[in-house]
N, CA, C and O atoms as a GROMACS GRO file, in nm:
protein
  460
    1GLN      N    1  -0.763  -1.431   1.375
    1GLN     CA    2  -0.794  -1.290   1.355
    1GLN      C    3  -0.717  -1.241   1.232
    1GLN      O    4  -0.597  -1.264   1.219
    2VAL      N    5  -0.789  -1.172   1.143
    2VAL     CA    6  -0.728  -1.122   1.021
    2VAL      C    7  -0.652  -0.994   1.050
    2VAL      O    8  -0.701  -0.906   1.122
    3SER      N    9  -0.534  -0.983   0.994
    3SER     CA   10  -0.457  -0.861   1.012
    3SER      C   11  -0.372  -0.833   0.890
    3SER      O   12  -0.338  -0.923   0.813
    4LEU      N   13  -0.339  -0.704   0.874
    4LEU     CA   14  -0.248  -0.659   0.769
    4LEU      C   15  -0.128  -0.598   0.838
    4LEU      O   16  -0.142  -0.514   0.927
    5VAL      N   17  -0.010  -0.639   0.797
    5VAL     CA   18   0.111  -0.587   0.859
    5VAL      C   19   0.203  -0.534   0.750
    5VAL      O   20   0.244  -0.606   0.660
    6GLU      N   21   0.235  -0.404   0.761
    6GLU     CA   22   0.324  -0.341   0.664
    6GLU      C   23   0.467  -0.337   0.718
    6GLU      O   24   0.491  -0.345   0.839
    7SER      N   25   0.560  -0.325   0.626
    7SER     CA   26   0.700  -0.304   0.661
    7SER      C   27   0.769  -0.235   0.545
    7SER      O   28   0.717  -0.229   0.434
    8GLY      N   29   0.888  -0.182   0.572
    8GLY     CA   30   0.969  -0.126   0.465
    8GLY      C   31   0.976   0.025   0.461
    8GLY      O   32   1.046   0.080   0.376
    9GLY      N   33   0.906   0.093   0.549
    9GLY     CA   34   0.913   0.238   0.550
    9GLY      C   35   1.049   0.285   0.599
    9GLY      O   36   1.132   0.206   0.644
   10GLY      N   37   1.072   0.416   0.589
   10GLY     CA   38   1.198   0.471   0.634
   10GLY      C   39   1.219   0.609   0.578
   10GLY      O   40   1.126   0.673   0.527
   11SER      N   41   1.343   0.656   0.586
   11SER     CA   42   1.379   0.788   0.536
   11SER      C   43   1.471   0.775   0.417
   11SER      O   44   1.558   0.688   0.412
   12VAL      N   45   1.449   0.862   0.320
   12VAL     CA   46   1.527   0.857   0.197
   12VAL      C   47   1.537   0.998   0.141
   12VAL      O   48   1.451   1.082   0.168
   13GLN      N   49   1.640   1.023   0.063
   13GLN     CA   50   1.652   1.153  -0.001
   13GLN      C   51   1.570   1.155  -0.130
   13GLN      O   52   1.541   1.052  -0.190
   14ALA      N   53   1.533   1.274  -0.170
   14ALA     CA   54   1.458   1.292  -0.294
   14ALA      C   55   1.531   1.225  -0.410
   14ALA      O   56   1.653   1.236  -0.424
   15GLY      N   57   1.454   1.154  -0.492
   15GLY     CA   58   1.512   1.081  -0.604
   15GLY      C   59   1.542   0.936  -0.572
   15GLY      O   60   1.571   0.856  -0.661
   16GLY      N   61   1.534   0.901  -0.443
   16GLY     CA   62   1.563   0.766  -0.400
   16GLY      C   63   1.445   0.672  -0.415
   16GLY      O   64   1.340   0.709  -0.468
   17SER      N   65   1.464   0.549  -0.366
   17SER     CA   66   1.362   0.445  -0.379
   17SER      C   67   1.340   0.374  -0.245
   17SER      O   68   1.430   0.367  -0.161
   18LEU      N   69   1.220   0.323  -0.229
   18LEU     CA   70   1.186   0.239  -0.116
   18LEU      C   71   1.087   0.134  -0.164
   18LEU      O   72   1.013   0.156  -0.260
   19ARG      N   73   1.086   0.020  -0.095
   19ARG     CA   74   0.986  -0.081  -0.124
   19ARG      C   75   0.912  -0.116   0.004
   19ARG      O   76   0.972  -0.154   0.104
   20LEU      N   77   0.780  -0.103  -0.001
   20LEU     CA   78   0.694  -0.138   0.111
   20LEU      C   79   0.636  -0.276   0.087
   20LEU      O   80   0.611  -0.316  -0.027
   21SER      N   81   0.615  -0.348   0.197
   21SER     CA   82   0.552  -0.480   0.190
   21SER      C   83   0.433  -0.484   0.284
   21SER      O   84   0.428  -0.414   0.384
   22CYS      N   85   0.336  -0.567   0.249
   22CYS     CA   86   0.217  -0.582   0.333
   22CYS      C   87   0.169  -0.726   0.320
   22CYS      O   88   0.149  -0.776   0.210
   23THR      N   89   0.150  -0.790   0.433
   23THR     CA   90   0.103  -0.928   0.433
   23THR      C   91  -0.029  -0.940   0.507
   23THR      O   92  -0.044  -0.894   0.620
   24LEU      N   93  -0.124  -1.002   0.441
   24LEU     CA   94  -0.253  -1.033   0.501
   24LEU      C   95  -0.242  -1.171   0.566
   24LEU      O   96  -0.209  -1.269   0.500
   25SER      N   97  -0.271  -1.177   0.694
   25SER     CA   98  -0.262  -1.305   0.763
   25SER      C   99  -0.390  -1.335   0.839
   25SER      O  100  -0.468  -1.244   0.869
   26GLY      N  101  -0.412  -1.462   0.870
   26GLY     CA  102  -0.527  -1.501   0.949
   26GLY      C  103  -0.654  -1.522   0.869
   26GLY      O  104  -0.759  -1.550   0.927
   27SER      N  105  -0.646  -1.508   0.737
   27SER     CA  106  -0.767  -1.524   0.654
   27SER      C  107  -0.768  -1.660   0.586
   27SER      O  108  -0.666  -1.708   0.538
   28ASP      N  109  -0.886  -1.719   0.584
   28ASP     CA  110  -0.902  -1.846   0.512
   28ASP      C  111  -0.926  -1.824   0.363
   28ASP      O  112  -0.927  -1.919   0.285
   29PHE      N  113  -0.944  -1.700   0.325
   29PHE     CA  114  -0.975  -1.668   0.186
   29PHE      C  115  -0.875  -1.566   0.131
   29PHE      O  116  -0.817  -1.487   0.204
   30ALA      N  117  -0.857  -1.572   0.000
   30ALA     CA  118  -0.769  -1.476  -0.065
   30ALA      C  119  -0.839  -1.340  -0.073
   30ALA      O  120  -0.962  -1.335  -0.081
   31PRO      N  121  -0.763  -1.231  -0.070
   31PRO     CA  122  -0.824  -1.099  -0.078
   31PRO      C  123  -0.880  -1.072  -0.218
   31PRO      O  124  -0.830  -1.124  -0.318
   32ASP      N  125  -0.983  -0.989  -0.223
   32ASP     CA  126  -1.036  -0.944  -0.352
   32ASP      C  127  -0.941  -0.844  -0.417
   32ASP      O  128  -0.929  -0.838  -0.539
   33TYR      N  129  -0.876  -0.767  -0.334
   33TYR     CA  130  -0.776  -0.673  -0.382
   33TYR      C  131  -0.682  -0.636  -0.268
   33TYR      O  132  -0.713  -0.656  -0.151
   34MET      N  133  -0.569  -0.582  -0.306
   34MET     CA  134  -0.476  -0.521  -0.211
   34MET      C  135  -0.452  -0.380  -0.261
   34MET      O  136  -0.439  -0.356  -0.381
   35ALA      N  137  -0.445  -0.287  -0.168
   35ALA     CA  138  -0.430  -0.146  -0.207
   35ALA      C  139  -0.341  -0.073  -0.107
   35ALA      O  140  -0.317  -0.120   0.004
   36TRP      N  141  -0.294   0.042  -0.149
   36TRP     CA  142  -0.213   0.129  -0.064
   36TRP      C  143  -0.276   0.268  -0.061
   36TRP      O  144  -0.320   0.320  -0.163
   37TYR      N  145  -0.280   0.326   0.057
   37TYR     CA  146  -0.323   0.462   0.080
   37TYR      C  147  -0.213   0.532   0.158
   37TYR      O  148  -0.122   0.469   0.212
   38ARG      N  149  -0.223   0.664   0.163
   38ARG     CA  150  -0.126   0.739   0.244
   38ARG      C  151  -0.191   0.863   0.300
   38ARG      O  152  -0.294   0.909   0.250
   39GLY      N  153  -0.130   0.916   0.404
   39GLY     CA  154  -0.180   1.038   0.463
   39GLY      C  155  -0.112   1.067   0.593
   39GLY      O  156  -0.041   0.982   0.646
   40PRO      N  157  -0.132   1.187   0.647
   40PRO     CA  158  -0.079   1.219   0.779
   40PRO      C  159  -0.147   1.129   0.882
   40PRO      O  160  -0.263   1.093   0.867
   41ALA      N  161  -0.073   1.092   0.986
   41ALA     CA  162  -0.127   1.004   1.087
   41ALA      C  163  -0.256   1.062   1.145
   41ALA      O  164  -0.258   1.177   1.188
   42GLY      N  165  -0.360   0.984   1.146
   42GLY     CA  166  -0.486   1.025   1.206
   42GLY      C  167  -0.571   1.116   1.119
   42GLY      O  168  -0.674   1.165   1.165
   43LYS      N  169  -0.530   1.139   0.997
   43LYS     CA  170  -0.607   1.229   0.910
   43LYS      C  171  -0.653   1.155   0.783
   43LYS      O  172  -0.627   1.035   0.766
   44GLN      N  173  -0.720   1.229   0.696
   44GLN     CA  174  -0.774   1.172   0.573
   44GLN      C  175  -0.664   1.104   0.492
   44GLN      O  176  -0.555   1.158   0.474
   45ARG      N  177  -0.696   0.985   0.444
   45ARG     CA  178  -0.600   0.912   0.363
   45ARG      C  179  -0.634   0.926   0.216
   45ARG      O  180  -0.751   0.933   0.179
   46GLU      N  181  -0.531   0.931   0.132
   46GLU     CA  182  -0.554   0.939  -0.011
   46GLU      C  183  -0.511   0.809  -0.078
   46GLU      O  184  -0.416   0.743  -0.036
   47PHE      N  185  -0.583   0.774  -0.183
   47PHE     CA  186  -0.554   0.654  -0.256
   47PHE      C  187  -0.421   0.665  -0.328
   47PHE      O  188  -0.388   0.770  -0.383
   48VAL      N  189  -0.344   0.556  -0.328
   48VAL     CA  190  -0.216   0.554  -0.398
   48VAL      C  191  -0.219   0.454  -0.513
   48VAL      O  192  -0.193   0.490  -0.628
   49ALA      N  193  -0.253   0.327  -0.484
   49ALA     CA  194  -0.250   0.224  -0.587
   49ALA      C  195  -0.330   0.103  -0.540
   49ALA      O  196  -0.346   0.081  -0.420
   50SER      N  197  -0.378   0.024  -0.637
   50SER     CA  198  -0.448  -0.099  -0.603
   50SER      C  199  -0.430  -0.202  -0.712
   50SER      O  200  -0.401  -0.170  -0.828
   51LEU      N  201  -0.447  -0.327  -0.673
   51LEU     CA  202  -0.439  -0.439  -0.767
   51LEU      C  203  -0.541  -0.543  -0.723
   51LEU      O  204  -0.536  -0.592  -0.609
   52THR      N  205  -0.633  -0.578  -0.813
   52THR     CA  206  -0.733  -0.678  -0.779
   52THR      C  207  -0.682  -0.818  -0.811
   52THR      O  208  -0.584  -0.835  -0.883
   53SER      N  209  -0.749  -0.916  -0.756
   53SER     CA  210  -0.711  -1.055  -0.784
   53SER      C  211  -0.731  -1.089  -0.931
   53SER      O  212  -0.672  -1.184  -0.981
   54GLY      N  213  -0.814  -1.011  -0.999
   54GLY     CA  214  -0.835  -1.030  -1.142
   54GLY      C  215  -0.733  -0.960  -1.228
   54GLY      O  216  -0.734  -0.974  -1.350
   55GLY      N  217  -0.643  -0.884  -1.164
   55GLY     CA  218  -0.535  -0.820  -1.239
   55GLY      C  219  -0.558  -0.674  -1.275
   55GLY      O  220  -0.478  -0.615  -1.348
   56THR      N  221  -0.666  -0.615  -1.226
   56THR     CA  222  -0.693  -0.474  -1.257
   56THR      C  223  -0.604  -0.385  -1.172
   56THR      O  224  -0.604  -0.394  -1.049
   57LEU      N  225  -0.529  -0.298  -1.239
   57LEU     CA  226  -0.438  -0.206  -1.173
   57LEU      C  227  -0.496  -0.066  -1.173
   57LEU      O  228  -0.566  -0.026  -1.267
   58CYS      N  229  -0.468   0.008  -1.069
   58CYS     CA  230  -0.509   0.147  -1.063
   58CYS      C  231  -0.406   0.226  -0.984
   58CYS      O  232  -0.359   0.180  -0.880
   59TYR      N  233  -0.371   0.345  -1.034
   59TYR     CA  234  -0.276   0.432  -0.965
   59TYR      C  235  -0.332   0.573  -0.955
   59TYR      O  236  -0.405   0.619  -1.042
   60ALA      N  237  -0.295   0.640  -0.848
   60ALA     CA  238  -0.322   0.782  -0.839
   60ALA      C  239  -0.235   0.854  -0.942
   60ALA      O  240  -0.122   0.812  -0.969
   61ASP      N  241  -0.287   0.963  -0.998
   61ASP     CA  242  -0.210   1.036  -1.099
   61ASP      C  243  -0.075   1.083  -1.045
   61ASP      O  244   0.024   1.090  -1.118
   62SER      N  245  -0.072   1.115  -0.918
   62SER     CA  246   0.049   1.170  -0.858
   62SER      C  247   0.164   1.070  -0.851
   62SER      O  248   0.279   1.110  -0.833
   63VAL      N  249   0.135   0.941  -0.864
   63VAL     CA  250   0.241   0.840  -0.852
   63VAL      C  251   0.262   0.760  -0.979
   63VAL      O  252   0.354   0.677  -0.985
   64LYS      N  253   0.179   0.783  -1.080
   64LYS     CA  254   0.192   0.707  -1.205
   64LYS      C  255   0.332   0.724  -1.264
   64LYS      O  256   0.385   0.834  -1.271
   65GLY      N  257   0.390   0.612  -1.306
   65GLY     CA  258   0.524   0.615  -1.364
   65GLY      C  259   0.636   0.610  -1.262
   65GLY      O  260   0.752   0.592  -1.298
   66ARG      N  261   0.601   0.627  -1.134
   66ARG     CA  262   0.704   0.624  -1.029
   66ARG      C  263   0.684   0.508  -0.932
   66ARG      O  264   0.781   0.452  -0.881
   67PHE      N  265   0.559   0.472  -0.906
   67PHE     CA  266   0.528   0.365  -0.811
   67PHE      C  267   0.475   0.244  -0.887
   67PHE      O  268   0.409   0.258  -0.990
   68THR      N  269   0.504   0.126  -0.835
   68THR     CA  270   0.454   0.002  -0.894
   68THR      C  271   0.401  -0.089  -0.784
   68THR      O  272   0.472  -0.120  -0.688
   69ILE      N  273   0.276  -0.132  -0.800
   69ILE     CA  274   0.217  -0.226  -0.704
   69ILE      C  275   0.219  -0.365  -0.764
   69ILE      O  276   0.183  -0.385  -0.880
   70THR      N  277   0.261  -0.461  -0.685
   70THR     CA  278   0.252  -0.601  -0.723
   70THR      C  279   0.196  -0.677  -0.604
   70THR      O  280   0.210  -0.635  -0.489
   71THR      N  281   0.134  -0.788  -0.632
   71THR     CA  282   0.080  -0.870  -0.524
   71THR      C  283   0.100  -1.017  -0.556
   71THR      O  284   0.070  -1.064  -0.665
   72ASP      N  285   0.151  -1.087  -0.459
   72ASP     CA  286   0.162  -1.232  -0.468
   72ASP      C  287   0.041  -1.290  -0.397
   72ASP      O  288   0.040  -1.302  -0.274
   73PHE      N  289  -0.062  -1.325  -0.475
   73PHE     CA  290  -0.185  -1.372  -0.412
   73PHE      C  291  -0.171  -1.514  -0.357
   73PHE      O  292  -0.260  -1.562  -0.288
   74SER      N  293  -0.060  -1.581  -0.386
   74SER     CA  294  -0.039  -1.714  -0.330
   74SER      C  295  -0.003  -1.707  -0.182
   74SER      O  296  -0.027  -1.801  -0.107
   75ASN      N  297   0.056  -1.593  -0.142
   75ASN     CA  298   0.086  -1.577   0.001
   75ASN      C  299   0.031  -1.445   0.056
   75ASN      O  300   0.070  -1.400   0.164
   76ASN      N  301  -0.061  -1.384  -0.020
   76ASN     CA  302  -0.133  -1.264   0.026
   76ASN      C  303  -0.040  -1.151   0.068
   76ASN      O  304  -0.062  -1.086   0.170
   77THR      N  305   0.063  -1.130  -0.012
   77THR     CA  306   0.157  -1.022   0.017
   77THR      C  307   0.161  -0.922  -0.098
   77THR      O  308   0.176  -0.960  -0.214
   78SER      N  309   0.147  -0.795  -0.063
   78SER     CA  310   0.150  -0.688  -0.160
   78SER      C  311   0.278  -0.607  -0.142
   78SER      O  312   0.329  -0.590  -0.031
   79TYR      N  313   0.329  -0.557  -0.254
   79TYR     CA  314   0.450  -0.475  -0.252
   79TYR      C  315   0.421  -0.343  -0.323
   79TYR      O  316   0.349  -0.339  -0.423
   80LEU      N  317   0.479  -0.237  -0.270
   80LEU     CA  318   0.471  -0.108  -0.336
   80LEU      C  319   0.614  -0.060  -0.359
   80LEU      O  320   0.680  -0.016  -0.265
   81GLN      N  321   0.660  -0.068  -0.482
   81GLN     CA  322   0.792  -0.020  -0.518
   81GLN      C  323   0.781   0.128  -0.552
   81GLN      O  324   0.710   0.166  -0.645
   82MET      N  325   0.851   0.211  -0.478
   82MET     CA  326   0.843   0.356  -0.495
   82MET      C  327   0.979   0.407  -0.544
   82MET      O  328   1.081   0.386  -0.478
   83SER      N  329   0.979   0.473  -0.657
   83SER     CA  330   1.101   0.527  -0.715
   83SER      C  331   1.084   0.676  -0.741
   83SER      O  332   0.973   0.728  -0.738
   84SER      N  333   1.196   0.742  -0.766
   84SER     CA  334   1.194   0.887  -0.792
   84SER      C  335   1.112   0.959  -0.686
   84SER      O  336   1.028   1.044  -0.717
   85LEU      N  337   1.137   0.926  -0.563
   85LEU     CA  338   1.058   0.981  -0.452
   85LEU      C  339   1.077   1.131  -0.440
   85LEU      O  340   1.186   1.184  -0.464
   86LYS      N  341   0.969   1.198  -0.401
   86LYS     CA  342   0.967   1.343  -0.384
   86LYS      C  343   0.931   1.375  -0.239
   86LYS      O  344   0.869   1.294  -0.171
   87PRO      N  345   0.969   1.493  -0.192
   87PRO     CA  346   0.931   1.531  -0.054
   87PRO      C  347   0.780   1.523  -0.030
   87PRO      O  348   0.736   1.493   0.080
   88GLU      N  349   0.701   1.552  -0.133
   88GLU     CA  350   0.556   1.545  -0.116
   88GLU      C  351   0.502   1.403  -0.104
   88GLU      O  352   0.383   1.384  -0.078
   89ASP      N  353   0.587   1.303  -0.123
   89ASP     CA  354   0.547   1.165  -0.098
   89ASP      C  355   0.555   1.129   0.050
   89ASP      O  356   0.512   1.021   0.091
   90THR      N  357   0.610   1.219   0.130
   90THR     CA  358   0.620   1.196   0.273
   90THR      C  359   0.482   1.176   0.333
   90THR      O  360   0.394   1.261   0.317
   91ALA      N  361   0.462   1.065   0.403
   91ALA     CA  362   0.332   1.033   0.462
   91ALA      C  363   0.343   0.900   0.537
   91ALA      O  364   0.444   0.830   0.530
   92VAL      N  365   0.237   0.869   0.608
   92VAL     CA  366   0.220   0.733   0.659
   92VAL      C  367   0.149   0.653   0.550
   92VAL      O  368   0.044   0.694   0.501
   93TYR      N  369   0.206   0.541   0.514
   93TYR     CA  370   0.148   0.457   0.410
   93TYR      C  371   0.074   0.339   0.474
   93TYR      O  372   0.128   0.268   0.559
   94TYR      N  373  -0.049   0.321   0.430
   94TYR     CA  374  -0.136   0.218   0.487
   94TYR      C  375  -0.171   0.114   0.381
   94TYR      O  376  -0.200   0.147   0.266
   95CYS      N  377  -0.168  -0.009   0.421
   95CYS     CA  378  -0.214  -0.119   0.337
   95CYS      C  379  -0.363  -0.140   0.363
   95CYS      O  380  -0.409  -0.124   0.476
   96HIS      N  381  -0.436  -0.175   0.259
   96HIS     CA  382  -0.581  -0.191   0.270
   96HIS      C  383  -0.622  -0.311   0.186
   96HIS      O  384  -0.569  -0.335   0.078
   97SER      N  385  -0.718  -0.387   0.238
   97SER     CA  386  -0.761  -0.505   0.165
   97SER      C  387  -0.908  -0.534   0.193
   97SER      O  388  -0.964  -0.492   0.294
   98ASN      N  389  -0.968  -0.608   0.100
   98ASN     CA  390  -1.105  -0.651   0.116
   98ASN      C  391  -1.109  -0.802   0.097
   98ASN      O  392  -1.060  -0.856  -0.003
   99VAL      N  393  -1.169  -0.869   0.194
   99VAL     CA  394  -1.181  -1.014   0.187
   99VAL      C  395  -1.327  -1.050   0.208
   99VAL      O  396  -1.380  -1.039   0.318
  100ARG      N  397  -1.391  -1.092   0.100
  100ARG     CA  398  -1.531  -1.134   0.106
  100ARG      C  399  -1.618  -1.029   0.173
  100ARG      O  400  -1.701  -1.060   0.259
  101GLY      N  401  -1.599  -0.904   0.133
  101GLY     CA  402  -1.687  -0.798   0.179
  101GLY      C  403  -1.643  -0.730   0.308
  101GLY      O  404  -1.705  -0.633   0.350
  102ARG      N  405  -1.541  -0.779   0.370
  102ARG     CA  406  -1.490  -0.715   0.492
  102ARG      C  407  -1.358  -0.646   0.460
  102ARG      O  408  -1.271  -0.701   0.393
  103THR      N  409  -1.346  -0.523   0.511
  103THR     CA  410  -1.226  -0.445   0.480
  103THR      C  411  -1.131  -0.443   0.600
  103THR      O  412  -1.173  -0.452   0.715
  104TYR      N  413  -1.006  -0.432   0.568
  104TYR     CA  414  -0.901  -0.433   0.671
  104TYR      C  415  -0.797  -0.327   0.638
  104TYR      O  416  -0.771  -0.296   0.522
  105TRP      N  417  -0.738  -0.273   0.744
  105TRP     CA  418  -0.631  -0.174   0.731
  105TRP      C  419  -0.511  -0.219   0.813
  105TRP      O  420  -0.524  -0.278   0.920
  106GLY      N  421  -0.393  -0.188   0.760
  106GLY     CA  422  -0.273  -0.208   0.838
  106GLY      C  423  -0.250  -0.091   0.932
  106GLY      O  424  -0.325   0.006   0.931
  107GLN      N  425  -0.147  -0.102   1.012
  107GLN     CA  426  -0.119   0.001   1.112
  107GLN      C  427  -0.046   0.122   1.054
  107GLN      O  428  -0.038   0.227   1.117
  108GLY      N  429   0.008   0.106   0.935
  108GLY     CA  430   0.078   0.216   0.869
  108GLY      C  431   0.228   0.210   0.890
  108GLY      O  432   0.276   0.161   0.992
  109THR      N  433   0.300   0.260   0.790
  109THR     CA  434   0.445   0.268   0.799
  109THR      C  435   0.488   0.404   0.746
  109THR      O  436   0.442   0.447   0.641
  110GLN      N  437   0.577   0.470   0.818
  110GLN     CA  438   0.616   0.607   0.785
  110GLN      C  439   0.718   0.607   0.672
  110GLN      O  440   0.816   0.532   0.674
  111VAL      N  441   0.694   0.694   0.575
  111VAL     CA  442   0.791   0.721   0.468
  111VAL      C  443   0.823   0.870   0.473
  111VAL      O  444   0.733   0.954   0.466
  112THR      N  445   0.950   0.902   0.484
  112THR     CA  446   0.994   1.041   0.489
  112THR      C  447   1.095   1.065   0.378
  112THR      O  448   1.197   0.996   0.370
  113VAL      N  449   1.066   1.164   0.293
  113VAL     CA  450   1.154   1.197   0.182
  113VAL      C  451   1.207   1.338   0.204
  113VAL      O  452   1.130   1.433   0.213
  114SER      N  453   1.337   1.350   0.214
  114SER     CA  454   1.399   1.480   0.238
  114SER      C  455   1.455   1.537   0.108
  114SER      O  456   1.498   1.465   0.018
  115SER      N  457   1.453   1.669   0.102
  115SER     CA  458   1.499   1.737  -0.021
  115SER      C  459   1.649   1.763  -0.017
  115SER      O  460   1.705   1.819  -0.111
   0.00000   0.00000   0.00000
């Protein structure tokens, strides 16, 4: 069974940094892309960043210059390095991936930034 598992969330003060990790397991194929979304639990999620297996990067304007996505496609693990965090970055962060036309979501990890 294919699954995405995130880790690395937590609480930090404004201006601090956190690194999230996400591993795709149970798949016989490499993902087409790995991406991160965020949002309040159970509500609409907004796009944060993505990286395709071909190397195409994309970031939301709100995180450009502060967040960096990297992916080790040899072990299907994505990282989201978050720096200069702001209180408005507080959200549940979800990992998202597509493998041969099927999409998967992680369970989410909470990030809380205090002022």
